[in-house]
Amino acid sequence: MHTRPSDSVLLSVTGRDGPDTTARLTGLLADAGAELLDVEQGVVQGLLTLALWVRLPEGARVGESLRALPELARELGVTVDVRAVPPAASPEPGPEPLRYVVTATGKALGVRDVHSLTRELAAGNARVERITRLSETPLAAVELHVTLPADADPTALKGALLALSMASPTFDVALQRESLYRRGKRMVVMDMDSTLIRIEVIDELARAYGVHSKVAAITERAMHGEMDYDESLRQRVALLAGLDARVLHDLAANLPLTEGAETLIRVLRRLGYRTAVISGGFSVAAEALQKRLGIDFAYSNALEVQDGKLTGRTVGTIVNARRKAELLETLAKQEGILLEQVIAVGDGANDLLMLEKAGLGIAFRAKPKLREAADTSISAGGLDTILTLLGLTARELREVG
């Protein structure tokens, strides 16, 4: 924050945007010996909004120092409002406000969406300092930089924004703490089933083997807390005993990707991110995706095969919720990446610990419980919405193909 001197003025410039508008205005100020204290400029549909806060030389009069300004403004086709900035009271220095970035995405953001969002921000005592458009036409993504009082509870604001996005099937709102690491992420770790792909592999295998109803019943019991994940996996896999392994390989060769998955991985690779699948699903599928998309690492459960048939058992340590979090931490350490620089994405309860371990945990098309626990969530958009949460604009995404 700047302290406001008594001899400062604010110039608010609006009108046609010309290639030399800012240059000529600042040239006039420079000739007047003005000291530039702050500047903000934006252009929307060829219309310029420019704010210049300057301090004039000691003893200078505004009218005399800027006598050429009216004629220059007419020549440039702009309107310039000049007003003295009164000296501010000198409050006792206090703690810095909390800084956050709110990202709103949708197929097309309407004025009602922006109104609903800014209304919730105002109700949460969040002050909007800057709004930036991330998308091109139509308006589909905006980023709002907001501040909260130092003693505010961001949890309440997060809850209000989550409720807002849950009320609309076409509108996602994400709240992130603004920090050095927000755009400094270096690794993205994803769940596989119902996240990177649109199906649950075990359900498809069970359906092919005629035991889907039995597998679904075990899944339902586990979801209600009647058994832990490890036991539910063992029981479900046991029902697949005798299934021809070719069914698994055929399924893995034709996995239906989630909307935006290919774009996400392609852009992340070109930007130098490390990518990983950490899944409670099966290795044949995870490794097929790794090869298909160029993912750096893949960790999942291995199904035992004998004589070309599934035995109904897994091999090695089961990748459960705790193991997922451990693998994320180990992988980040191995790659020399801070946890704050890791994004984790998942849809189920067994992804929660992994999401909590990462610097940014994203609940993707998840149940309400996980959405409430995660840092942020995506429900309306595809996986490529993650690129918007990184602050990448449509122009920047075009540059990387």
C-alpha positions as a Python dict, from the first residue, in 0.01 Angstrom:
ca = {
    (1, 'M'): (0, 0, 0),
    (2, 'H'): (118, 350, -80),
    (3, 'T'): (93, 642, 159),
    (4, 'R'): (-88, 925, -17),
    (5, 'P'): (98, 1257, -19),
    (6, 'S'): (-105, 1578, 0),
    (7, 'D'): (38, 1712, -328),
    (8, 'S'): (-64, 1416, -542),
    (9, 'V'): (-328, 1396, -813),
    (10, 'L'): (-512, 1111, -981),
    (11, 'L'): (-568, 1121, -1356),
    (12, 'S'): (-851, 894, -1478),
    (13, 'V'): (-835, 851, -1854),
    (14, 'T'): (-1115, 694, -2060),
    (15, 'G'): (-1181, 679, -2432),
    (16, 'R'): (-1040, 548, -2758),
    (17, 'D'): (-727, 338, -2723),
    (18, 'G'): (-452, 462, -2951),
    (19, 'P'): (-105, 314, -3001),
    (20, 'D'): (64, 617, -2843),
    (21, 'T'): (-200, 731, -2591),
    (22, 'T'): (-14, 618, -2281),
    (23, 'A'): (321, 732, -2419),
    (24, 'R'): (202, 1086, -2490),
    (25, 'L'): (22, 1126, -2158),
    (26, 'T'): (319, 1004, -1958),
    (27, 'G'): (543, 1225, -2169),
    (28, 'L'): (342, 1528, -2066),
    (29, 'L'): (369, 1426, -1701),
    (30, 'A'): (742, 1368, -1734),
    (31, 'D'): (787, 1717, -1882),
    (32, 'A'): (596, 1854, -1585),
    (33, 'G'): (843, 1686, -1349),
    (34, 'A'): (575, 1458, -1200),
    (35, 'E'): (667, 1152, -992),
    (36, 'L'): (470, 841, -1086),
    (37, 'L'): (326, 671, -776),
    (38, 'D'): (96, 412, -932),
    (39, 'V'): (-49, 313, -1271),
    (40, 'E'): (-320, 77, -1393),
    (41, 'Q'): (-440, 30, -1751),
    (42, 'G'): (-697, -189, -1921),
    (43, 'V'): (-849, -210, -2268),
    (44, 'V'): (-1189, -364, -2342),
    (45, 'Q'): (-1313, -372, -2702),
    (46, 'G'): (-1079, -89, -2799),
    (47, 'L'): (-1184, 137, -2512),
    (48, 'L'): (-909, 248, -2276),
    (49, 'T'): (-926, 289, -1900),
    (50, 'L'): (-604, 433, -1757),
    (51, 'A'): (-533, 558, -1406),
    (52, 'L'): (-218, 756, -1328),
    (53, 'W'): (-144, 863, -972),
    (54, 'V'): (132, 1124, -966),
    (55, 'R'): (297, 1369, -733),
    (56, 'L'): (380, 1708, -878),
    (57, 'P'): (697, 1899, -790),
    (58, 'E'): (685, 2084, -459),
    (59, 'G'): (501, 2414, -495),
    (60, 'A'): (368, 2332, -842),
    (61, 'R'): (8, 2418, -931),
    (62, 'V'): (-196, 2154, -1109),
    (63, 'G'): (-343, 2398, -1362),
    (64, 'E'): (-5, 2537, -1458),
    (65, 'S'): (181, 2207, -1463),
    (66, 'L'): (-84, 2033, -1673),
    (67, 'R'): (-205, 2325, -1885),
    (68, 'A'): (-143, 2129, -2205),
    (69, 'L'): (-352, 1833, -2089),
    (70, 'P'): (-697, 1942, -2221),
    (71, 'E'): (-566, 1997, -2573),
    (72, 'L'): (-376, 1667, -2568),
    (73, 'A'): (-686, 1483, -2446),
    (74, 'R'): (-893, 1625, -2734),
    (75, 'E'): (-626, 1525, -2981),
    (76, 'L'): (-612, 1171, -2843),
    (77, 'G'): (-990, 1135, -2827),
    (78, 'V'): (-1000, 1067, -2454),
    (79, 'T'): (-1152, 1220, -2145),
    (80, 'V'): (-923, 1296, -1852),
    (81, 'D'): (-1057, 1357, -1504),
    (82, 'V'): (-801, 1517, -1273),
    (83, 'R'): (-859, 1534, -902),
    (84, 'A'): (-644, 1601, -602),
    (85, 'V'): (-588, 1307, -373),
    (86, 'P'): (-647, 1425, -18),
    (87, 'P'): (-388, 1330, 239),
    (88, 'A'): (-489, 1008, 408),
    (89, 'A'): (-516, 970, 778),
    (90, 'S'): (-215, 794, 919),
    (91, 'P'): (-347, 472, 1070),
    (92, 'E'): (-130, 255, 1282),
    (93, 'P'): (44, -5, 1066),
    (94, 'G'): (-150, -330, 1079),
    (95, 'P'): (-123, -681, 939),
    (96, 'E'): (-131, -728, 564),
    (97, 'P'): (-468, -835, 421),
    (98, 'L'): (-513, -1192, 303),
    (99, 'R'): (-477, -1218, -74),
    (100, 'Y'): (-673, -1468, -281),
    (101, 'V'): (-748, -1543, -644),
    (102, 'V'): (-1101, -1640, -744),
    (103, 'T'): (-1136, -1816, -1080),
    (104, 'A'): (-1478, -1845, -1240),
    (105, 'T'): (-1523, -2073, -1541),
    (106, 'G'): (-1816, -2191, -1750),
    (107, 'K'): (-1926, -2251, -2106),
    (108, 'A'): (-2019, -1882, -2114),
    (109, 'L'): (-2029, -1649, -1814),
    (110, 'G'): (-2334, -1425, -1809),
    (111, 'V'): (-2390, -1105, -1618),
    (112, 'R'): (-2598, -1298, -1363),
    (113, 'D'): (-2302, -1529, -1298),
    (114, 'V'): (-2071, -1234, -1239),
    (115, 'H'): (-2335, -1064, -1025),
    (116, 'S'): (-2384, -1376, -810),
    (117, 'L'): (-2009, -1414, -768),
    (118, 'T'): (-1936, -1053, -678),
    (119, 'R'): (-2238, -1049, -444),
    (120, 'E'): (-2097, -1345, -252),
    (121, 'L'): (-1755, -1182, -239),
    (122, 'A'): (-1904, -863, -100),
    (123, 'A'): (-2105, -1058, 157),
    (124, 'G'): (-1782, -1230, 262),
    (125, 'N'): (-1607, -895, 308),
    (126, 'A'): (-1376, -965, 14),
    (127, 'R'): (-1263, -658, -179),
    (128, 'V'): (-1209, -705, -553),
    (129, 'E'): (-886, -536, -659),
    (130, 'R'): (-853, -659, -1017),
    (131, 'I'): (-1050, -864, -1270),
    (132, 'T'): (-875, -1027, -1565),
    (133, 'R'): (-1031, -1208, -1857),
    (134, 'L'): (-865, -1545, -1925),
    (135, 'S'): (-1079, -1668, -2214),
    (136, 'E'): (-1146, -1527, -2556),
    (137, 'T'): (-1492, -1507, -2713),
    (138, 'P'): (-1726, -1603, -2557),
    (139, 'L'): (-1646, -1484, -2207),
    (140, 'A'): (-1590, -1818, -2032),
    (141, 'A'): (-1323, -1760, -1767),
    (142, 'V'): (-1226, -1468, -1545),
    (143, 'E'): (-979, -1428, -1262),
    (144, 'L'): (-1051, -1195, -971),
    (145, 'H'): (-778, -1085, -732),
    (146, 'V'): (-938, -1014, -394),
    (147, 'T'): (-829, -923, -45),
    (148, 'L'): (-977, -1022, 289),
    (149, 'P'): (-914, -855, 624),
    (150, 'A'): (-623, -1015, 807),
    (151, 'D'): (-856, -1153, 1074),
    (152, 'A'): (-1114, -1291, 828),
    (153, 'D'): (-1201, -1660, 806),
    (154, 'P'): (-1146, -1771, 444),
    (155, 'T'): (-1326, -2099, 520),
    (156, 'A'): (-1659, -1917, 526),
    (157, 'L'): (-1592, -1756, 188),
    (158, 'K'): (-1481, -2089, 42),
    (159, 'G'): (-1806, -2247, 160),
    (160, 'A'): (-2015, -1970, 9),
    (161, 'L'): (-1839, -1998, -327),
    (162, 'L'): (-1871, -2378, -322),
    (163, 'A'): (-2245, -2346, -262),
    (164, 'L'): (-2264, -2100, -550),
    (165, 'S'): (-2094, -2337, -793),
    (166, 'M'): (-2295, -2638, -669),
    (167, 'A'): (-2616, -2447, -743),
    (168, 'S'): (-2524, -2421, -1112),
    (169, 'P'): (-2440, -2716, -1340),
    (170, 'T'): (-2249, -2490, -1581),
    (171, 'F'): (-2046, -2271, -1346),
    (172, 'D'): (-1730, -2348, -1145),
    (173, 'V'): (-1576, -2113, -889),
    (174, 'A'): (-1235, -2178, -732),
    (175, 'L'): (-1068, -1995, -444),
    (176, 'Q'): (-689, -2009, -410),
    (177, 'R'): (-450, -1833, -177),
    (178, 'E'): (-235, -1596, -381),
    (179, 'S'): (126, -1682, -319),
    (180, 'L'): (457, -1738, -490),
    (181, 'Y'): (362, -2100, -560),
    (182, 'R'): (18, -2046, -719),
    (183, 'R'): (164, -2013, -1067),
    (184, 'G'): (481, -2195, -968),
    (185, 'K'): (337, -2545, -970),
    (186, 'R'): (564, -2816, -1115),
    (187, 'M'): (378, -3146, -1082),
    (188, 'V'): (20, -3268, -1135),
    (189, 'V'): (-86, -3602, -983),
    (190, 'M'): (-417, -3758, -1084),
    (191, 'D'): (-646, -4040, -988),
    (192, 'M'): (-746, -4259, -1283),
    (193, 'D'): (-1095, -4409, -1260),
    (194, 'S'): (-1371, -4146, -1297),
    (195, 'T'): (-1102, -3876, -1308),
    (196, 'L'): (-858, -3924, -1594),
    (197, 'I'): (-1098, -4172, -1756),
    (198, 'R'): (-1478, -4173, -1754),
    (199, 'I'): (-1524, -4527, -1621),
    (200, 'E'): (-1439, -4749, -1324),
    (201, 'V'): (-1227, -5029, -1471),
    (202, 'I'): (-1328, -5284, -1207),
    (203, 'D'): (-1695, -5224, -1285),
    (204, 'E'): (-1638, -5285, -1655),
    (205, 'L'): (-1444, -5604, -1587),
    (206, 'A'): (-1718, -5724, -1353),
    (207, 'R'): (-1983, -5641, -1612),
    (208, 'A'): (-1792, -5839, -1877),
    (209, 'Y'): (-1766, -6137, -1638),
    (210, 'G'): (-2129, -6125, -1527),
    (211, 'V'): (-2057, -6035, -1162),
    (212, 'H'): (-2129, -5663, -1171),
    (213, 'S'): (-2415, -5672, -920),
    (214, 'K'): (-2198, -5857, -665),
    (215, 'V'): (-1907, -5613, -711),
    (216, 'A'): (-2144, -5315, -685),
    (217, 'A'): (-2288, -5450, -359),
    (218, 'I'): (-1940, -5468, -204),
    (219, 'T'): (-1862, -5117, -326),
    (220, 'E'): (-2184, -4992, -166),
    (221, 'R'): (-2096, -5154, 169),
    (222, 'A'): (-1752, -4995, 162),
    (223, 'M'): (-1901, -4653, 86),
    (224, 'H'): (-2120, -4687, 395),
    (225, 'G'): (-1819, -4769, 612),
    (226, 'E'): (-1902, -5136, 661),
    (227, 'M'): (-1552, -5242, 545),
    (228, 'D'): (-1224, -5067, 469),
    (229, 'Y'): (-1090, -5008, 120),
    (230, 'D'): (-833, -5288, 129),
    (231, 'E'): (-1088, -5552, 223),
    (232, 'S'): (-1342, -5426, -30),
    (233, 'L'): (-1077, -5441, -303),
    (234, 'R'): (-977, -5796, -209),
    (235, 'Q'): (-1338, -5913, -218),
    (236, 'R'): (-1415, -5743, -548),
    (237, 'V'): (-1099, -5871, -716),
    (238, 'A'): (-1172, -6223, -587),
    (239, 'L'): (-1495, -6218, -789),
    (240, 'L'): (-1287, -6174, -1106),
    (241, 'A'): (-1099, -6503, -1059),
    (242, 'G'): (-1092, -6693, -1387),
    (243, 'L'): (-1154, -6393, -1612),
    (244, 'D'): (-945, -6407, -1930),
    (245, 'A'): (-667, -6147, -1902),
    (246, 'R'): (-731, -6045, -2262),
    (247, 'V'): (-1050, -5875, -2147),
    (248, 'L'): (-842, -5650, -1921),
    (249, 'H'): (-590, -5570, -2196),
    (250, 'D'): (-863, -5500, -2452),
    (251, 'L'): (-1034, -5265, -2208),
    (252, 'A'): (-706, -5088, -2128),
    (253, 'A'): (-640, -5030, -2498),
    (254, 'N'): (-965, -4839, -2541),
    (255, 'L'): (-1014, -4640, -2223),
    (256, 'P'): (-1254, -4344, -2266),
    (257, 'L'): (-1068, -4030, -2162),
    (258, 'T'): (-1235, -3759, -1962),
    (259, 'E'): (-1308, -3434, -2145),
    (260, 'G'): (-997, -3216, -2151),
    (261, 'A'): (-756, -3490, -2041),
    (262, 'E'): (-547, -3491, -2357),
    (263, 'T'): (-525, -3113, -2367),
    (264, 'L'): (-424, -3096, -2001),
    (265, 'I'): (-143, -3350, -2030),
    (266, 'R'): (-16, -3212, -2361),
    (267, 'V'): (7, -2855, -2227),
    (268, 'L'): (160, -2963, -1896),
    (269, 'R'): (429, -3160, -2078),
    (270, 'R'): (515, -2868, -2303),
    (271, 'L'): (540, -2638, -2003),
    (272, 'G'): (779, -2879, -1830),
    (273, 'Y'): (547, -3013, -1560),
    (274, 'R'): (592, -3364, -1425),
    (275, 'T'): (274, -3574, -1438),
    (276, 'A'): (167, -3888, -1257),
    (277, 'V'): (-123, -4127, -1218),
    (278, 'I'): (-165, -4258, -863),
    (279, 'S'): (-462, -4489, -870),
    (280, 'G'): (-641, -4752, -669),
    (281, 'G'): (-725, -4909, -1005),
    (282, 'F'): (-520, -5156, -1202),
    (283, 'S'): (-171, -5130, -1348),
    (284, 'V'): (-254, -5259, -1696),
    (285, 'A'): (-493, -4966, -1744),
    (286, 'A'): (-270, -4708, -1573),
    (287, 'E'): (35, -4809, -1776),
    (288, 'A'): (-165, -4802, -2099),
    (289, 'L'): (-267, -4444, -2019),
    (290, 'Q'): (90, -4356, -1928),
    (291, 'K'): (211, -4469, -2271),
    (292, 'R'): (-84, -4321, -2460),
    (293, 'L'): (-64, -3972, -2305),
    (294, 'G'): (305, -3949, -2222),
    (295, 'I'): (253, -3938, -1846),
    (296, 'D'): (577, -3954, -1650),
    (297, 'F'): (481, -4192, -1367),
    (298, 'A'): (207, -4446, -1298),
    (299, 'Y'): (134, -4624, -968),
    (300, 'S'): (-159, -4862, -918),
    (301, 'N'): (-259, -5212, -811),
    (302, 'A'): (-125, -5512, -1004),
    (303, 'L'): (-363, -5801, -1074),
    (304, 'E'): (-211, -6148, -1054),
    (305, 'V'): (-234, -6351, -1375),
    (306, 'Q'): (-165, -6722, -1418),
    (307, 'D'): (-210, -6917, -1742),
    (308, 'G'): (-374, -6616, -1904),
    (309, 'K'): (-643, -6587, -1635),
    (310, 'L'): (-691, -6351, -1341),
    (311, 'T'): (-635, -6536, -1012),
    (312, 'G'): (-858, -6305, -810),
    (313, 'R'): (-563, -6164, -617),
    (314, 'T'): (-348, -5853, -631),
    (315, 'V'): (32, -5847, -616),
    (316, 'G'): (230, -5614, -390),
    (317, 'T'): (120, -5330, -165),
    (318, 'I'): (-237, -5214, -215),
    (319, 'V'): (-262, -4852, -333),
    (320, 'N'): (-517, -4723, -84),
    (321, 'A'): (-579, -4370, 43),
    (322, 'R'): (-276, -4363, 272),
    (323, 'R'): (-51, -4519, 8),
    (324, 'K'): (-162, -4256, -246),
    (325, 'A'): (-54, -3976, -14),
    (326, 'E'): (277, -4151, 58),
    (327, 'L'): (349, -4199, -312),
    (328, 'L'): (276, -3833, -385),
    (329, 'E'): (516, -3721, -113),
    (330, 'T'): (786, -3968, -220),
    (331, 'L'): (756, -3870, -584),
    (332, 'A'): (778, -3497, -508),
    (333, 'K'): (1087, -3554, -296),
    (334, 'Q'): (1244, -3771, -565),
    (335, 'E'): (1189, -3498, -826),
    (336, 'G'): (1306, -3217, -596),
    (337, 'I'): (963, -3052, -596),
    (338, 'L'): (805, -2887, -291),
    (339, 'L'): (464, -3017, -186),
    (340, 'E'): (332, -2660, -229),
    (341, 'Q'): (417, -2699, -599),
    (342, 'V'): (209, -3016, -645),
    (343, 'I'): (-151, -3035, -767),
    (344, 'A'): (-350, -3349, -683),
    (345, 'V'): (-678, -3432, -858),
    (346, 'G'): (-930, -3699, -760),
    (347, 'D'): (-1298, -3780, -729),
    (348, 'G'): (-1337, -4025, -440),
    (349, 'A'): (-1297, -4055, -65),
    (350, 'N'): (-975, -4253, -111),
    (351, 'D'): (-823, -3944, -278),
    (352, 'L'): (-873, -3715, 22),
    (353, 'L'): (-536, -3774, 191),
    (354, 'M'): (-358, -3725, -141),
    (355, 'L'): (-544, -3398, -201),
    (356, 'E'): (-463, -3278, 150),
    (357, 'K'): (-93, -3355, 101),
    (358, 'A'): (-66, -3147, -218),
    (359, 'G'): (-28, -2770, -235),
    (360, 'L'): (-355, -2759, -431),
    (361, 'G'): (-610, -3039, -396),
    (362, 'I'): (-883, -3045, -662),
    (363, 'A'): (-1203, -3247, -628),
    (364, 'F'): (-1302, -3336, -985),
    (365, 'R'): (-1671, -3412, -1043),
    (366, 'A'): (-1671, -3548, -692),
    (367, 'K'): (-1925, -3618, -421),
    (368, 'P'): (-2017, -3318, -199),
    (369, 'K'): (-1812, -3447, 95),
    (370, 'L'): (-1486, -3445, -102),
    (371, 'R'): (-1571, -3111, -263),
    (372, 'E'): (-1614, -2957, 80),
    (373, 'A'): (-1281, -3098, 203),
    (374, 'A'): (-1071, -3017, -105),
    (375, 'D'): (-903, -2683, -168),
    (376, 'T'): (-1122, -2632, -472),
    (377, 'S'): (-1340, -2829, -709),
    (378, 'I'): (-1431, -2867, -1075),
    (379, 'S'): (-1774, -2999, -1173),
    (380, 'A'): (-1892, -2816, -1483),
    (381, 'G'): (-1573, -2814, -1690),
    (382, 'G'): (-1326, -3075, -1809),
    (383, 'L'): (-979, -3154, -1680),
    (384, 'D'): (-832, -2874, -1889),
    (385, 'T'): (-1004, -2632, -1649),
    (386, 'I'): (-699, -2697, -1430),
    (387, 'L'): (-497, -2489, -1676),
    (388, 'T'): (-727, -2195, -1608),
    (389, 'L'): (-674, -2237, -1233),
    (390, 'L'): (-302, -2195, -1304),
    (391, 'G'): (-386, -1852, -1445),
    (392, 'L'): (-310, -1944, -1807),
    (393, 'T'): (-498, -1735, -2062),
    (394, 'A'): (-646, -1856, -2390),
    (395, 'R'): (-368, -1673, -2576),
    (396, 'E'): (-100, -1847, -2372),
    (397, 'L'): (-263, -2185, -2431),
    (398, 'R'): (-265, -2115, -2803),
    (399, 'E'): (108, -2049, -2789),
    (400, 'V'): (176, -2396, -2650),
    (401, 'G'): (-66, -2565, -2891),
}
